[in-house]
Short mmCIF file of N, CA and C in Angstrom, two decimals:
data_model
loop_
_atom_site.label_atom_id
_atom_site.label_comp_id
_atom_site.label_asym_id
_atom_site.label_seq_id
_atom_site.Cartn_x
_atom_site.Cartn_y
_atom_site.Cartn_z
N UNK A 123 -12.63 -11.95 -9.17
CA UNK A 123 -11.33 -12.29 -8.59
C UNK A 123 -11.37 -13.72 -8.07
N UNK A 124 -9.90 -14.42 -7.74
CA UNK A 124 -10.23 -15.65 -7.84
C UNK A 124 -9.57 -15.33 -6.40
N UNK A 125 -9.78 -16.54 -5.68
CA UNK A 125 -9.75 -16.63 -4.10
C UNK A 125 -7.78 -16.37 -4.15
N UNK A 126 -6.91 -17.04 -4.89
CA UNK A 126 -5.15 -16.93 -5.00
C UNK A 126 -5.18 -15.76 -5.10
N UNK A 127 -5.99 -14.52 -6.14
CA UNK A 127 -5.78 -13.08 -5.94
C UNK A 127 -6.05 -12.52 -4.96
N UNK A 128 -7.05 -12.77 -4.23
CA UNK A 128 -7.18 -12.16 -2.83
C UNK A 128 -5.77 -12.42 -2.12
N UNK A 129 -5.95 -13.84 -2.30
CA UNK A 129 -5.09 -13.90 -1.20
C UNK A 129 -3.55 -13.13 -0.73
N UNK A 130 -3.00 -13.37 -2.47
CA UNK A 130 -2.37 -11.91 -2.84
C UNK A 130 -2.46 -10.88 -2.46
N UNK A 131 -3.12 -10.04 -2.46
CA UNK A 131 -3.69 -8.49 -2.25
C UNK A 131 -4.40 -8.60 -1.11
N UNK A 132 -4.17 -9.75 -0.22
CA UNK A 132 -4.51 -9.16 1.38
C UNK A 132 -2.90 -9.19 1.80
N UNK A 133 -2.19 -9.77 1.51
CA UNK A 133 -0.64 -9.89 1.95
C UNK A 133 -0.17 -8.54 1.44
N UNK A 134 -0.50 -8.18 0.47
CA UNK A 134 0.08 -6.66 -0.02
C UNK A 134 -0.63 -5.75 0.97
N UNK A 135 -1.72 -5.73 0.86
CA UNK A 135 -2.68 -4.45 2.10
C UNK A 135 -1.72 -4.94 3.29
N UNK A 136 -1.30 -5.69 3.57
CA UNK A 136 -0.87 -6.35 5.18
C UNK A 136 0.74 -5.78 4.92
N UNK A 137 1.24 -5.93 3.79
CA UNK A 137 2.75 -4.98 3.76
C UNK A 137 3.03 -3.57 3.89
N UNK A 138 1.07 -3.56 3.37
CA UNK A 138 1.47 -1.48 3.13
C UNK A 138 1.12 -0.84 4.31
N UNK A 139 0.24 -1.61 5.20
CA UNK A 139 0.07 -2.14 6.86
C UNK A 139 1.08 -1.54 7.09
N UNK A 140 1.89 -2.39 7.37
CA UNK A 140 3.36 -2.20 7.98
C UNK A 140 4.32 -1.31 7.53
N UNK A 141 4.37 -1.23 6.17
CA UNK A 141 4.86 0.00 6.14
C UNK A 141 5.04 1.14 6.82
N UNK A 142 3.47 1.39 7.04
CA UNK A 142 3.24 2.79 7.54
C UNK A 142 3.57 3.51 6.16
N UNK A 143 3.57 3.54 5.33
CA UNK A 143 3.46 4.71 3.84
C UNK A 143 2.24 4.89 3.64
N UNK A 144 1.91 5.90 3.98
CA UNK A 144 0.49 6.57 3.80
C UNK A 144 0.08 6.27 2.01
N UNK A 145 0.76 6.85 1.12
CA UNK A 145 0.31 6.70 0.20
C UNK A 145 0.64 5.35 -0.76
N UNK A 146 1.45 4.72 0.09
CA UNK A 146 1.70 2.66 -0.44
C UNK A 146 0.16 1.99 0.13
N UNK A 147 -0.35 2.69 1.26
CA UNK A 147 -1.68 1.63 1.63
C UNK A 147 -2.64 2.38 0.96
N UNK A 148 -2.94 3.76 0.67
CA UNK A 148 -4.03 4.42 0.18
C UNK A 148 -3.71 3.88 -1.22
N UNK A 149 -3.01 3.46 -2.09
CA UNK A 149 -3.00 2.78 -2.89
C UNK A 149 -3.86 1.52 -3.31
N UNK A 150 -3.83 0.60 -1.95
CA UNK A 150 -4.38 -0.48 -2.25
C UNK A 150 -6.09 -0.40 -2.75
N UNK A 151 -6.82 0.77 -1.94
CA UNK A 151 -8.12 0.71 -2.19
C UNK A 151 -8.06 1.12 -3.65
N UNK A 152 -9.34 0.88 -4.34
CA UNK A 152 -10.24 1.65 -5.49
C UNK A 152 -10.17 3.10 -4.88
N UNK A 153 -10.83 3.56 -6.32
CA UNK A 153 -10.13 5.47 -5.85
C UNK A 153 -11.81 5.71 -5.39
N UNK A 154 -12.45 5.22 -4.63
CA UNK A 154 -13.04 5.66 -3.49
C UNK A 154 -13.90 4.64 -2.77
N UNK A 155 -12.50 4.09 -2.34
CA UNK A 155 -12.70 3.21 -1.09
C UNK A 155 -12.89 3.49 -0.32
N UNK A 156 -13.64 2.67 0.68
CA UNK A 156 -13.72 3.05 2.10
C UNK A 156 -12.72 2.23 3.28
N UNK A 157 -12.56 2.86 3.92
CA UNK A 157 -12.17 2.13 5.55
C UNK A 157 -13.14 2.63 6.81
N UNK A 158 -13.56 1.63 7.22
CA UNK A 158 -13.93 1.96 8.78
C UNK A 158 -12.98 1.13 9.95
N UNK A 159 -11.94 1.68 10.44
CA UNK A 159 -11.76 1.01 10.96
C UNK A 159 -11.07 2.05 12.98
N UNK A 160 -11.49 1.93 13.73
CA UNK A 160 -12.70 0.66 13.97
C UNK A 160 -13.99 0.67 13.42
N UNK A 161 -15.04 -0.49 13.24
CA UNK A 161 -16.26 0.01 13.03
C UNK A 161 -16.79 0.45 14.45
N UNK A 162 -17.52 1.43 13.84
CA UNK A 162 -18.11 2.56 14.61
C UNK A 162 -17.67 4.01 14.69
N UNK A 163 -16.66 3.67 13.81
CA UNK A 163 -15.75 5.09 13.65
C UNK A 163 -15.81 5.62 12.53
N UNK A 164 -15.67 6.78 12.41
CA UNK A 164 -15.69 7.27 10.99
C UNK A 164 -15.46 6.53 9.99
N UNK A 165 -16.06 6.59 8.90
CA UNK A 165 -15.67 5.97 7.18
C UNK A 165 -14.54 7.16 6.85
N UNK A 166 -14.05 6.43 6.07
CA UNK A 166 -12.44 6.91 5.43
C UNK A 166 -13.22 6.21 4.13
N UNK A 167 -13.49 7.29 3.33
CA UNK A 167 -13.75 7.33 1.77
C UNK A 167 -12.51 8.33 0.57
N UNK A 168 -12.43 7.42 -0.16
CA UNK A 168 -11.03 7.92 -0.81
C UNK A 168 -9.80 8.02 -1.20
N UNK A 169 -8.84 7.93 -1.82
CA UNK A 169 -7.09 7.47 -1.64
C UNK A 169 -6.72 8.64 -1.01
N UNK A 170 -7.02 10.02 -1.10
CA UNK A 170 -6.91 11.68 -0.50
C UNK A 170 -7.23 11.26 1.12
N UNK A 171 -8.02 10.71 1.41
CA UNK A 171 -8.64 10.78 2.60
C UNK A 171 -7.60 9.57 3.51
N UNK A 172 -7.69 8.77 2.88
CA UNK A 172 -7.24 7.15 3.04
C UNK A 172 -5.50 7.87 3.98
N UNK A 173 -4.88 7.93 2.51
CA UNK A 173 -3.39 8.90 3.20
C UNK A 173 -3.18 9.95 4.37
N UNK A 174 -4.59 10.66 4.37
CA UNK A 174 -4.67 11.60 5.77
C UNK A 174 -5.05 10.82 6.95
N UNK A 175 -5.73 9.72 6.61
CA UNK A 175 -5.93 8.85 7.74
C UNK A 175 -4.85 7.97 8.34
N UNK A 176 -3.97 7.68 7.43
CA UNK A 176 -2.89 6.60 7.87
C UNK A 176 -1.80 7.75 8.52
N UNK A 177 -1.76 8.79 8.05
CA UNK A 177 -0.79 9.98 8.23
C UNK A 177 -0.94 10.09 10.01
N UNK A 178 -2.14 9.88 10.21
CA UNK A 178 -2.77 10.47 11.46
C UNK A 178 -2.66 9.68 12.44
N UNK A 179 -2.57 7.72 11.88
CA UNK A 179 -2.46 6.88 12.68
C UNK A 179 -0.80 6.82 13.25
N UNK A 180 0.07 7.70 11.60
CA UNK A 180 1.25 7.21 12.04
C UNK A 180 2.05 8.47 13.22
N UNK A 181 1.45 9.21 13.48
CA UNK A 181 1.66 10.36 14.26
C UNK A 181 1.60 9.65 16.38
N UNK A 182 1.11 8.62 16.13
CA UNK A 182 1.36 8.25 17.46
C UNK A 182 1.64 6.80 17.77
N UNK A 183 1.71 6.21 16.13
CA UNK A 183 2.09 5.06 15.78
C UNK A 183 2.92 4.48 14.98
N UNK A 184 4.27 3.82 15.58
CA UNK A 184 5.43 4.03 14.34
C UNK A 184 5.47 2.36 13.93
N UNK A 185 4.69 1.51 14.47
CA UNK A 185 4.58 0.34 14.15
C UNK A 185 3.66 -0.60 14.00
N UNK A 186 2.44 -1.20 13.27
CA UNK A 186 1.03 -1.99 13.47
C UNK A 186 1.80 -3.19 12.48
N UNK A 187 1.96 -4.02 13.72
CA UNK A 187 2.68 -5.90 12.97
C UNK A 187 1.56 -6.66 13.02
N UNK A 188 1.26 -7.03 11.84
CA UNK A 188 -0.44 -7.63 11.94
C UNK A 188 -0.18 -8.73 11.16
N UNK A 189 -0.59 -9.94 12.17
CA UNK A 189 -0.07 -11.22 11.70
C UNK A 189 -1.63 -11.85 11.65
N UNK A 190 -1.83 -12.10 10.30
CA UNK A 190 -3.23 -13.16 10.10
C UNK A 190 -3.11 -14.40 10.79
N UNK A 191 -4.40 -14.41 11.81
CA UNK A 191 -4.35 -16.53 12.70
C UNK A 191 -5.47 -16.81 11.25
N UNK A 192 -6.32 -16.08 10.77
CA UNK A 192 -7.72 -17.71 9.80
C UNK A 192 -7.90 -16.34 8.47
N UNK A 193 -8.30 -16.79 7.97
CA UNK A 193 -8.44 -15.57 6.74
C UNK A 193 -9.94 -17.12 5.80
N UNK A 194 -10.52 -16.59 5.59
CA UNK A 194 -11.77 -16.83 5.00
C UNK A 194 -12.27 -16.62 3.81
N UNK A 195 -12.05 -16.87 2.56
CA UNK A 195 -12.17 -16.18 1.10
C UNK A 195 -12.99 -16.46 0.40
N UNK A 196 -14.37 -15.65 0.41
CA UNK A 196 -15.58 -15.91 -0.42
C UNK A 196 -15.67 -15.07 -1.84
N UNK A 197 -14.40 -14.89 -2.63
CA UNK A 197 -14.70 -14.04 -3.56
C UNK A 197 -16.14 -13.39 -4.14
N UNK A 198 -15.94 -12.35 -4.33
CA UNK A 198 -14.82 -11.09 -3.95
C UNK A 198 -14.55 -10.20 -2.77
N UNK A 199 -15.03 -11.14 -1.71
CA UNK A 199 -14.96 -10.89 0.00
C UNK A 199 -13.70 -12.05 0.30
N UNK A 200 -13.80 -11.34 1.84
CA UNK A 200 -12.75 -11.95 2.69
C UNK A 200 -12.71 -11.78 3.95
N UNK A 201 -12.51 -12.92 4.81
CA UNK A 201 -12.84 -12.02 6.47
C UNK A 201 -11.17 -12.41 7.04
N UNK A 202 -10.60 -11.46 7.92
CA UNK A 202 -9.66 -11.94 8.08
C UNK A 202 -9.71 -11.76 9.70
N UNK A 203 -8.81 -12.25 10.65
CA UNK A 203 -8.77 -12.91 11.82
C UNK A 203 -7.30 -11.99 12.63
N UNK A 204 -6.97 -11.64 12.87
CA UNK A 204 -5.69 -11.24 13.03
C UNK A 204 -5.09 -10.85 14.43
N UNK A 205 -3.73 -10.73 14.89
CA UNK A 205 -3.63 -10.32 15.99
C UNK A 205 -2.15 -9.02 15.37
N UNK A 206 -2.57 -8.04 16.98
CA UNK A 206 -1.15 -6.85 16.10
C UNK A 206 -0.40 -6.44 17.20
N UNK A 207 0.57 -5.90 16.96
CA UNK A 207 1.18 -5.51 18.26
C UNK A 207 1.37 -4.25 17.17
N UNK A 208 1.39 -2.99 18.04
CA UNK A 208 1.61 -2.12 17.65
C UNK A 208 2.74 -1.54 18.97
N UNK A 209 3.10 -0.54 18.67
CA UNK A 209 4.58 0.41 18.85
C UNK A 209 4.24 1.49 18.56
N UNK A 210 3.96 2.77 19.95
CA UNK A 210 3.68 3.81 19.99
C UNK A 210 5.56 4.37 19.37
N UNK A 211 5.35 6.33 19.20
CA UNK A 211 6.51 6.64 18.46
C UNK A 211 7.37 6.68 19.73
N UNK A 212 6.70 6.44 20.88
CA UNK A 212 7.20 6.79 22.15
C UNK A 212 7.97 5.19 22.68
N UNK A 213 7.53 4.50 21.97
CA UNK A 213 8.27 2.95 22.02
C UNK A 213 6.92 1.73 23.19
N UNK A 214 5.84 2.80 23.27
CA UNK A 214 5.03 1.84 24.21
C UNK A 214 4.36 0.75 23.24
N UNK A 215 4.29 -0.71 23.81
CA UNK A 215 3.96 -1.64 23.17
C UNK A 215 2.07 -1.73 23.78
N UNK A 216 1.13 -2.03 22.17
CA UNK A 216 0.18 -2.77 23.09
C UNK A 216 -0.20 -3.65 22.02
N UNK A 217 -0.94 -5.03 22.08
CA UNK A 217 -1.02 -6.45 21.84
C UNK A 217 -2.65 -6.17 21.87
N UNK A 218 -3.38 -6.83 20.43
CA UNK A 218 -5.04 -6.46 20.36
C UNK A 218 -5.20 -7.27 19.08
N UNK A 219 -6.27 -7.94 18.87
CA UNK A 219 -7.02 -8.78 17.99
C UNK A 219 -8.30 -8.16 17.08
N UNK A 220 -8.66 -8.22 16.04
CA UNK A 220 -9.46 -8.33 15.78
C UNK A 220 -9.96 -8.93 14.65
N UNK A 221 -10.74 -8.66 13.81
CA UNK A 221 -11.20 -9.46 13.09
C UNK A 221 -11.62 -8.14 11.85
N UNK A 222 -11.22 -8.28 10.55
CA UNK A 222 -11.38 -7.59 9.57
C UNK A 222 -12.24 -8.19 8.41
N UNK A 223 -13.18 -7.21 7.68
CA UNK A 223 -13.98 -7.84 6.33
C UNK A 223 -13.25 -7.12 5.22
N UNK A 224 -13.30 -7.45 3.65
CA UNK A 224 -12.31 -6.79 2.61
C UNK A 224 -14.24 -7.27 1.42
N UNK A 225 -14.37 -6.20 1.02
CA UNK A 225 -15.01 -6.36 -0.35
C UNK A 225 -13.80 -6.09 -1.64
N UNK A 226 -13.39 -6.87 -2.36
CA UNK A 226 -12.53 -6.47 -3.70
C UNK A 226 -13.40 -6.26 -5.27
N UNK A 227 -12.78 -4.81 -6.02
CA UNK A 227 -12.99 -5.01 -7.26
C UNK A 227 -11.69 -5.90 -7.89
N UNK A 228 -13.10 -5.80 -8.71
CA UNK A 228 -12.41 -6.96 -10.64
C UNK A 228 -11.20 -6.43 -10.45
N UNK A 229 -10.77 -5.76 -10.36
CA UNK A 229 -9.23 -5.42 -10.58
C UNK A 229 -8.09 -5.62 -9.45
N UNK A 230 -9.02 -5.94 -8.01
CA UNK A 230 -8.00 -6.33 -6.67
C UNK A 230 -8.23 -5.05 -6.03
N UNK A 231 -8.69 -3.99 -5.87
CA UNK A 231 -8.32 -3.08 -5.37
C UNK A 231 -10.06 -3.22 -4.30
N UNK A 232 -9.56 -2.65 -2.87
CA UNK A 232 -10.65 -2.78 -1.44
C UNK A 232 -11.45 -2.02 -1.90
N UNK A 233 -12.70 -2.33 -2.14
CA UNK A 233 -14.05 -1.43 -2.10
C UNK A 233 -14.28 -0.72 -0.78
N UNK A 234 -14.26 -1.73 0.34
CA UNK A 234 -14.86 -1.64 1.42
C UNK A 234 -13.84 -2.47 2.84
N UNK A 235 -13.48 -2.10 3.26
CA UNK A 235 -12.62 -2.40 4.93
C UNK A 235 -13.39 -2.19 5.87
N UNK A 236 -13.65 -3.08 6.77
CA UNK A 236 -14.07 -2.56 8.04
C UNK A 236 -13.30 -3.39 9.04
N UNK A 237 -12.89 -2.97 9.85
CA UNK A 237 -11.95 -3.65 10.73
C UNK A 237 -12.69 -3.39 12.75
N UNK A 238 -12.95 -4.60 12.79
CA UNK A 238 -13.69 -4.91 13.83
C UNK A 238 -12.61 -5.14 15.28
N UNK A 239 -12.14 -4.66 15.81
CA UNK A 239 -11.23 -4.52 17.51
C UNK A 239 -11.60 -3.12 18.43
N UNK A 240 -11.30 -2.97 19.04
CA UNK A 240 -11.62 -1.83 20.88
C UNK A 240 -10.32 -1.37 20.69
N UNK A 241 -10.94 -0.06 20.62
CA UNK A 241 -9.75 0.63 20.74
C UNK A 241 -9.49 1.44 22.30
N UNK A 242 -10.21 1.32 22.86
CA UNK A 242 -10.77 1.23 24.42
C UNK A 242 -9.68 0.48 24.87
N UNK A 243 -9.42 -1.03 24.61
CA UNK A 243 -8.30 -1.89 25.20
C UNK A 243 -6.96 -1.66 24.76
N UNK A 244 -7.02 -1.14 23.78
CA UNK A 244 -5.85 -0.62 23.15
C UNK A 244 -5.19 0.55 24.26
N UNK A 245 -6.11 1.84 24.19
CA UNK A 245 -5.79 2.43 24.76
C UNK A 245 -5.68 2.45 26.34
N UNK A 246 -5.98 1.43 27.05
CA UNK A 246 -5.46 0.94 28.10
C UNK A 246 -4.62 0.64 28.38
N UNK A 247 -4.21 -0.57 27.71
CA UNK A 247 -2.68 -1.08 27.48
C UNK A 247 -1.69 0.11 27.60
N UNK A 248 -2.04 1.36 26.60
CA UNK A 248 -0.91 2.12 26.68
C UNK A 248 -0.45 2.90 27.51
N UNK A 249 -1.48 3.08 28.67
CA UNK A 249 -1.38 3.93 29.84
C UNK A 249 -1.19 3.53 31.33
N UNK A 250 -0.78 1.96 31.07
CA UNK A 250 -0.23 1.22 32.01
C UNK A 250 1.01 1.05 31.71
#
């Protein structure tokens, strides 16, 4: 992949992001991709798995606006930089950074996600 395709197909993962369509982002991976995200948290292996995971995020989350600050492109890697505000379904706002890695196959699709932020601060935010 050439560094313009990434760059592509991180803006698409970043639409299906926002979406919230479970099966528009389980799309983006290879059919057995992983996500860790956070790392330290379970691996999410799979497009089956991928959709039960986003399903699960969107159950107390009706909004993740994730705006890239530096994105880094070492084909067929990528590190990206980001900040998000997310929107509980309950309308509570919380504001969190982190920093994400992307392995891509030949074809564009995420081998590997790991998405590096505290979800510790997250969940602070929301209980103030």
């Amino acid at each position: 992949m050439t560094k313009a395709e990434i760059e592509v197909r991180l803006k698409e993962y970043i639409d299906s992001l926002r979406s919230m369509e479970p099966e528009r982002f389980a799309n983006e991976y290879a059919e057995e991709g992983t996500a860790e995200d956070p790392v330290g948290g379970p691996v999410v292996r799979g497009r089956d798995n991928l959709v039960a995971f986003l399903k699960q995020v969107k159950k107390g989350m009706k909004l993740l606006d994730l705006t890239p600050e530096m994105t880094i492109i070492a084909p067929p890697e990528a590190a990206v930089k980001w900040k998000t505000r997310g929107v509980t379904q309950g309308d509570k706002e919380a504001f969190f950074n982190g920093i994400t890695l992307f392995k891509f196959a030949e074809d564009g699709k995420i081998l590997q996600m790991r998405a590096f932020w505290d979800p510790k601060e997250v969940a602070k935010q929301l209980k103030g």
